[in-house]
Amino acid sequence: MRIEMEVRSESVQLRCDKLPGQVIPKTRLQVWFIRVCSSIVIWTCLVQIVTVGELWHPHLLSGLLNHTDGSSKIFKEKKAVHSMPPLPPARNYTSNGFLKVSCNGGLNQMRAAICDMVTVARMLNLTLVVPELDKTSFWADPSDFEDIFDVRHFIDSLRDEIKIIKRLPKKFTKKYGYQPLEMPPVSWSSEKYYWEQILPLFGKHKALRFTPQIEALGKKLVHILKERGPFIALHLRYEMDMLAFSGCTHGCTEQEAEELKQLRYAFPWWREKDIVSEERRMQGMCPLTPEETDLVLHALDFDKDIQIYIASGEIYGSERRLAALRASFPRIVKKEKLLDPDDLRQFQNHSSQMAALDFIVSVASSVFIPTYDGNMAKLVEGHRRYLGFRKTVQLDRRKLVELIDLHLNGTLSWEEFSVSLRSTHAKRMGQPTRRRVEVDKPKEEDYFYANPYECFCDGTSCDDSFIAGNRTEVLQ
């Protein structure tokens, strides 16, 4: 599809009034008039040229404009350009239309949705419009795509697969009579979808990259933590939205349980309303409480002096609920305590941008422990596997709550509880393992983003290394 662009310049009228008693030679007035008009015309043309150039090739004029900053900067700019990897050639194909995506949920749910839509665009030869992010969910985060992700990297890194544009051309909007087809995507696609489409893209490209500001601050957090020694990234998903959504109120007061219930009813798209909390908990469908997490970390024999980075938002019940965990592991830290207030000021009230910082720290941590297997937990687990099978404790919550209750009612001694818990998780430490695939039942198979096995293994080529890397020790 060819996009035509029409450039129009507005006519300019200039009026010159002679002041009383002032005598201006006619020739000077004419020269002055011609100079002013010429300047306006030149600047108008320059603005139009820059605008058109930016639309067609955003980096085309940047080198020319930087010459005004002196020879030293020119040298630096040239050096930076030479150090950048060359862009892959753009894929040459005929577009069948435009795909405009609106994502909902938290940061990592939206990231997974964006990756899926990249694949859809590739399969159907569609031009992808930079996705819109959810602003109406529980988090009410006003962030746009470009506030979190590096848009230019997103477009450039995928240019040999699909064409991505920042916004839909005006002539294809409702204003000009076009009515887009709106429909929700199919939630669970076939096996062919994952093997033939997502797999090649996931292994070849890292299309989504956070903005330089988020990347820089995330690296700063990681540097601060690593200077102090090894650290656990604990994704303690004991937050108000998760408890309300899941209906899990174990450990809450009656007032808190009622508050969570009212919140669940306040959001119509949370369809399940009447939930029995204890039944849900015994099924392993609740995030661990901070007190339960404390027992788990003790049973796994983590040293009391190890750093624990809380990779989550505000814990429901705040410091009151963290008291037992903090008493056992006093080196609990949060990003708000590690960074200066000025560092975080631009990210305040932007939950997705704050979650991006937690994601960066979690991927780089010595050990990652999620207390709930939501989107954040699955994506971090997958990244850590891809980066060399970094230790990730995949908690079996159904078995855990059974063991915890037996210990708390006196049926299991501490030694029995600890041994049973460690035995249950001996092979749940993020070791290499084949992804379980259910033919024609994608909903029941292992989540691809949590274990992208096909990205680093071909057939049985890495079976030996899988066995060699199947270690079960826990970081002390």
XYZ file of C-alpha atoms in Angstrom:
476
model
C 0.000 0.000 0.000
C 1.370 3.381 -0.995
C 0.879 6.318 1.325
C 0.729 9.678 -0.358
C 1.588 12.817 1.529
C 0.482 16.297 0.586
C 2.504 19.218 1.930
C 0.842 22.641 1.972
C 2.285 25.964 3.102
C 0.107 28.822 4.294
C 0.332 32.144 2.541
C 1.877 34.961 4.555
C 0.795 38.561 4.473
C 3.048 41.287 5.887
C 1.791 44.773 6.536
C 4.183 47.723 7.010
C 2.779 51.012 8.278
C 4.857 54.214 8.115
C 5.090 56.073 11.429
C 3.982 59.779 11.433
C 6.742 62.051 10.240
C 9.005 59.134 9.368
C 10.625 59.136 5.936
C 11.854 55.809 4.633
C 13.461 55.579 1.224
C 11.444 53.439 -1.095
C 14.391 51.269 -2.070
C 15.265 50.399 1.538
C 11.658 49.469 2.275
C 11.577 47.190 -0.713
C 14.853 45.506 0.266
C 13.650 45.057 3.829
C 10.312 43.656 2.640
C 12.008 41.198 0.285
C 14.406 39.998 3.002
C 11.638 39.401 5.535
C 9.439 37.570 3.039
C 12.373 35.465 1.841
C 13.283 34.519 5.405
C 9.725 33.451 6.166
C 9.496 31.383 2.991
C 12.876 29.706 3.654
C 12.012 28.853 7.254
C 8.588 27.565 6.222
C 10.191 25.303 3.627
C 12.820 24.126 6.119
C 10.145 23.199 8.686
C 8.201 21.306 6.028
C 11.332 19.465 4.864
C 12.264 18.496 8.445
C 8.700 17.297 9.102
C 8.549 15.203 5.945
C 12.052 13.842 6.562
C 11.161 12.848 10.116
C 8.065 11.021 8.902
C 9.946 9.058 6.242
C 13.281 8.559 8.004
C 13.541 9.872 11.595
C 17.363 9.665 11.737
C 18.019 11.217 8.307
C 18.456 14.804 9.470
C 19.803 14.226 12.967
C 23.416 14.129 11.806
C 23.069 17.403 9.880
C 21.435 19.226 12.760
C 24.117 18.107 15.207
C 26.854 19.946 13.243
C 25.901 23.139 15.034
C 27.197 21.767 18.331
C 30.884 21.866 17.467
C 33.561 19.512 16.199
C 33.846 17.561 19.445
C 30.201 16.543 19.341
C 30.438 15.687 15.648
C 33.228 13.237 16.460
C 31.182 11.688 19.263
C 28.115 11.379 17.056
C 30.121 9.703 14.302
C 31.678 7.303 16.775
C 28.241 6.420 18.185
C 26.839 5.772 14.739
C 29.725 3.458 13.836
C 29.255 1.511 17.081
C 25.586 0.818 16.443
C 24.790 -2.565 14.872
C 23.508 -2.257 11.324
C 19.759 -2.442 10.905
C 18.435 -5.534 9.146
C 16.939 -4.919 5.716
C 13.255 -4.098 5.781
C 10.977 -6.947 4.767
C 9.487 -6.351 1.356
C 5.842 -7.402 1.206
C 2.405 -6.078 0.351
C 0.495 -5.067 3.449
C -3.026 -6.399 3.792
C -4.062 -3.616 6.156
C -3.359 -2.166 9.577
C -3.465 -3.904 12.953
C -4.243 -1.581 15.841
C -3.870 -3.193 19.261
C -5.265 -2.144 22.619
C -3.701 -4.060 25.541
C -5.185 -4.437 29.007
C -3.974 -5.528 32.423
C -0.659 -4.978 34.168
C 2.724 -4.386 32.543
C 3.686 -8.005 31.922
C 0.235 -9.048 30.740
C 0.430 -6.230 28.199
C 3.968 -7.243 27.158
C 2.819 -10.793 26.438
C -0.139 -9.453 24.457
C 2.154 -7.198 22.391
C 4.418 -10.143 21.520
C 1.378 -12.142 20.431
C 0.149 -9.318 18.209
C 3.580 -8.958 16.587
C 3.226 -12.581 15.544
C -0.303 -12.054 14.244
C 0.900 -9.105 12.161
C 3.702 -11.230 10.734
C 1.412 -14.129 9.874
C -1.204 -12.011 8.143
C 1.093 -9.437 6.486
C -0.402 -6.547 8.433
C 1.168 -3.199 9.312
C 1.264 -2.921 13.102
C 0.404 0.376 14.765
C 2.343 1.005 18.003
C 0.046 -0.560 20.645
C -2.125 1.364 23.064
C -1.754 0.575 26.764
C -4.526 0.157 29.308
C -5.383 3.299 31.275
C -8.667 2.195 32.855
C -7.666 -0.848 34.905
C -7.254 -1.059 38.667
C -3.831 0.599 38.429
C -5.132 3.657 36.490
C -1.683 4.206 34.998
C -1.659 7.012 32.368
C 1.606 5.802 30.781
C 1.742 5.499 26.998
C 3.820 2.923 25.097
C 6.684 5.374 24.552
C 6.823 6.151 28.299
C 7.830 2.554 29.045
C 9.358 1.082 25.898
C 11.954 2.303 23.415
C 9.720 2.911 20.382
C 12.546 3.358 17.870
C 14.179 0.077 18.964
C 10.809 -1.679 18.768
C 10.303 -0.519 15.183
C 13.886 -1.050 13.987
C 14.477 -4.477 15.550
C 11.468 -5.959 13.798
C 11.785 -4.254 10.442
C 12.833 -7.460 8.663
C 9.685 -9.157 9.956
C 6.893 -6.577 10.007
C 6.300 -2.903 9.372
C 5.443 -0.873 12.464
C 4.182 2.712 12.405
C 3.673 5.113 15.296
C 0.114 6.082 14.397
C -2.584 5.219 11.913
C -2.515 7.459 8.794
C -5.203 10.121 8.992
C -6.925 9.032 5.834
C -7.735 5.666 7.448
C -9.436 7.144 10.538
C -13.147 7.453 11.317
C -12.945 11.141 10.449
C -12.492 10.206 6.806
C -15.251 7.601 6.762
C -13.290 4.458 7.676
C -14.933 2.154 10.212
C -12.400 -0.262 11.765
C -13.389 -3.804 12.653
C -13.049 -4.281 16.415
C -12.892 -7.743 17.938
C -11.135 -9.533 20.836
C -8.394 -12.004 19.829
C -8.721 -15.732 20.389
C -7.263 -16.393 23.810
C -5.648 -19.777 23.214
C -4.197 -20.454 19.810
C -3.140 -23.788 18.362
C 0.198 -25.536 18.718
C 1.062 -24.471 15.175
C 0.780 -20.835 16.275
C 3.490 -21.249 18.920
C 5.856 -23.526 17.004
C 5.812 -21.842 13.623
C 5.268 -18.197 14.462
C 6.130 -17.128 18.027
C 9.133 -19.424 18.343
C 11.247 -17.982 15.502
C 10.553 -14.408 16.572
C 11.176 -15.021 20.258
C 14.519 -16.666 19.574
C 15.702 -14.161 16.995
C 14.538 -10.789 18.280
C 14.204 -8.865 21.499
C 11.597 -6.497 20.130
C 10.511 -4.880 23.367
C 13.128 -2.848 25.189
C 12.437 -0.435 28.019
C 13.128 3.268 27.583
C 16.714 4.439 28.263
C 15.512 6.125 31.478
C 13.975 2.899 32.816
C 16.954 0.801 31.679
C 19.430 3.177 33.326
C 17.596 3.308 36.644
C 17.071 -0.463 36.621
C 20.804 -1.007 36.088
C 21.525 1.432 38.909
C 19.305 -0.588 41.244
C 21.031 -3.839 40.234
C 24.465 -2.247 40.761
C 23.533 -1.036 44.255
C 22.217 -4.470 45.230
C 25.156 -6.430 43.804
C 27.639 -4.203 45.605
C 26.066 -5.388 48.851
C 26.259 -9.077 47.964
C 23.899 -11.722 46.533
C 20.197 -10.972 46.725
C 16.812 -12.626 46.347
C 14.166 -10.901 44.259
C 10.935 -11.782 46.054
C 7.858 -11.131 43.961
C 5.543 -10.882 46.947
C 2.232 -10.620 45.121
C 0.314 -9.895 48.309
C -1.186 -6.727 46.886
C -4.693 -5.335 47.089
C -5.667 -5.919 43.463
C -4.465 -9.539 43.451
C -6.228 -10.401 46.708
C -9.461 -8.796 45.541
C -9.324 -10.484 42.146
C -8.465 -13.948 43.483
C -10.762 -13.717 46.504
C -7.923 -14.748 48.816
C -8.313 -13.325 52.321
C -6.282 -15.786 54.403
C -4.630 -13.849 57.230
C -6.803 -10.758 56.723
C -9.122 -9.188 59.296
C -12.899 -9.213 58.719
C -12.765 -5.548 57.746
C -10.001 -6.194 55.223
C -11.871 -9.167 53.758
C -14.958 -7.012 53.278
C -12.900 -4.233 51.692
C -11.426 -6.695 49.192
C -14.877 -8.078 48.392
C -16.253 -4.604 47.708
C -13.344 -3.860 45.405
C -14.015 -7.062 43.451
C -17.650 -6.082 42.970
C -16.646 -2.567 41.924
C -14.920 -3.819 38.767
C -17.457 -5.386 36.370
C -14.799 -7.080 34.217
C -13.705 -9.157 37.210
C -16.444 -11.670 36.470
C -16.066 -14.049 39.418
C -17.640 -12.430 42.478
C -18.610 -14.972 45.147
C -15.421 -16.804 46.122
C -14.710 -19.076 49.103
C -11.231 -18.005 50.149
C -10.122 -21.193 51.951
C -11.240 -23.433 49.084
C -9.251 -21.294 46.682
C -6.227 -21.422 48.974
C -6.277 -25.229 49.314
C -6.354 -25.481 45.516
C -3.076 -23.548 45.413
C -4.696 -20.568 43.682
C -3.780 -17.907 46.260
C -0.559 -15.918 46.567
C 1.399 -16.839 49.681
C 0.991 -14.495 52.606
C 4.114 -12.723 53.962
C 3.965 -15.017 57.012
C 3.801 -18.150 54.846
C 6.658 -16.815 52.741
C 8.732 -16.402 55.885
C 8.292 -20.105 56.698
C 9.186 -21.135 53.140
C 12.417 -19.114 53.085
C 13.417 -20.595 56.443
C 12.675 -24.133 55.266
C 14.736 -23.591 52.110
C 17.585 -22.654 54.479
C 18.328 -19.175 53.179
C 20.737 -17.252 55.384
C 19.070 -14.632 57.566
C 21.568 -12.018 56.377
C 20.814 -12.353 52.667
C 19.314 -9.326 50.925
C 15.670 -9.640 49.928
C 14.435 -7.192 47.329
C 10.634 -6.842 47.394
C 9.712 -6.762 43.709
C 6.115 -5.623 44.000
C 3.909 -2.693 44.822
C 2.380 -1.815 48.175
C 1.888 -4.903 50.350
C -1.683 -5.148 51.631
C -1.532 -4.415 55.326
C 1.779 -2.613 54.808
C 4.522 -2.995 57.429
C 2.183 -4.809 59.838
C 2.060 -7.784 57.467
C 5.792 -7.616 56.758
C 6.760 -7.660 60.441
C 7.407 -11.420 60.755
C 9.328 -11.595 57.480
C 11.414 -8.560 58.378
C 12.192 -9.969 61.825
C 13.578 -13.145 60.222
C 15.337 -11.415 57.316
C 16.248 -7.881 58.413
C 17.924 -6.992 55.095
C 14.648 -6.485 53.278
C 14.914 -3.629 50.781
C 12.681 -1.819 48.307
C 13.467 0.484 45.416
C 12.000 3.407 47.365
C 14.692 2.900 50.045
C 17.613 2.201 47.706
C 17.114 5.204 45.413
C 16.936 8.908 46.021
C 13.422 10.387 45.810
C 14.541 12.420 42.794
C 15.401 9.222 40.914
C 11.873 7.886 41.255
C 9.951 11.140 40.957
C 9.318 10.780 37.215
C 7.969 7.248 37.747
C 5.642 8.010 40.656
C 1.953 7.237 39.992
C 3.007 5.140 36.973
C 2.659 1.574 38.212
C 3.723 0.001 34.909
C 6.969 1.977 34.860
C 7.668 0.988 38.475
C 6.922 -2.636 37.560
C 9.458 -2.369 34.735
C 12.147 -1.524 37.306
C 11.161 -4.581 39.355
C 11.339 -6.727 36.226
C 14.919 -5.634 35.475
C 16.031 -6.333 39.056
C 14.246 -9.701 39.153
C 15.942 -10.930 35.965
C 19.365 -9.970 37.370
C 18.858 -11.357 40.898
C 20.802 -14.252 42.416
C 17.518 -16.058 43.077
C 14.008 -15.193 41.943
C 11.057 -16.339 44.074
C 7.515 -15.485 42.988
C 4.750 -16.177 45.510
C 2.175 -16.311 42.701
C 2.577 -17.529 39.122
C 1.115 -14.521 37.346
C 2.396 -12.806 34.210
C 5.349 -11.149 35.951
C 6.509 -14.455 37.425
C 6.206 -16.328 34.124
C 8.017 -13.741 32.019
C 10.869 -13.346 34.518
C 11.218 -17.129 34.742
C 11.442 -17.392 30.958
C 14.061 -14.636 30.723
C 16.137 -16.255 33.436
C 16.014 -19.621 31.671
C 17.024 -17.985 28.415
C 19.968 -16.234 30.117
C 21.479 -19.466 31.430
C 18.925 -21.145 33.696
C 19.349 -18.762 36.590
C 17.854 -20.076 39.812
C 14.101 -19.530 40.058
C 12.135 -21.202 42.850
C 8.842 -22.349 41.332
C 6.677 -22.765 44.410
C 4.128 -25.572 44.474
C 1.523 -23.603 46.412
C -0.998 -26.431 46.638
C 1.543 -28.687 48.350
C 2.951 -25.782 50.339
C -0.275 -24.759 52.080
C -0.885 -28.401 52.979
C 2.578 -28.686 54.578
C 2.286 -25.289 56.288
C -1.066 -26.161 57.874
C 0.242 -29.542 59.067
C 3.230 -27.834 60.651
C 1.206 -25.072 62.284
C -1.286 -27.536 63.821
C 1.570 -29.600 65.261
C 1.276 -32.615 62.964
C 4.673 -31.996 61.310
C 7.766 -31.032 63.256
C 9.979 -28.303 61.865
C 12.511 -30.837 60.644
C 9.825 -32.904 58.878
C 8.286 -29.776 57.393
C 11.633 -28.478 56.116
C 12.690 -31.821 54.598
C 9.322 -32.287 52.880
C 9.358 -28.767 51.481
C 12.890 -29.076 50.118
C 12.120 -32.460 48.602
C 9.011 -31.076 46.896
C 11.002 -28.279 45.270
C 14.233 -30.105 44.465
C 13.388 -30.105 40.759
C 11.558 -26.780 40.771
C 14.582 -24.471 40.835
C 14.528 -23.313 37.231
C 16.606 -26.208 35.907
C 16.515 -27.035 32.192
C 13.429 -29.035 31.369
C 11.380 -29.812 28.310
C 8.227 -27.794 27.874
C 5.106 -29.946 28.222
C 2.965 -29.616 25.098
C -0.610 -30.888 24.898
C -1.749 -31.528 21.324
C -4.954 -29.575 20.624
C -5.048 -28.475 24.281
C -2.885 -25.339 24.433
C -4.589 -24.181 27.619
C -3.243 -27.207 29.488
C 0.342 -27.099 28.246
C 3.278 -25.321 29.872
C 3.285 -21.594 29.230
C 5.708 -20.809 26.404
C 7.019 -17.518 27.821
C 7.876 -19.224 31.143
C 9.892 -21.984 29.472
C 10.865 -21.112 25.874
C 12.560 -24.505 25.553
C 12.359 -24.462 21.757
C 14.415 -21.266 21.632
C 17.586 -22.909 22.953
C 17.106 -26.562 22.102
C 16.647 -28.376 18.819
C 15.430 -31.929 19.226
C 17.860 -33.710 21.556
C 20.845 -31.440 20.897
C 20.990 -30.160 24.458
C 19.775 -33.154 26.434
C 23.279 -33.751 27.854
C 23.608 -30.190 29.069
C 20.115 -30.398 30.561
C 21.132 -33.353 32.664
C 24.433 -31.712 33.626
C 22.668 -28.497 34.632
C 19.965 -30.202 36.655
C 21.323 -29.009 39.986
C 19.179 -28.653 43.086
C 21.296 -26.716 45.573
C 19.979 -23.451 46.975
C 22.074 -20.297 47.238
C 23.249 -19.715 50.788
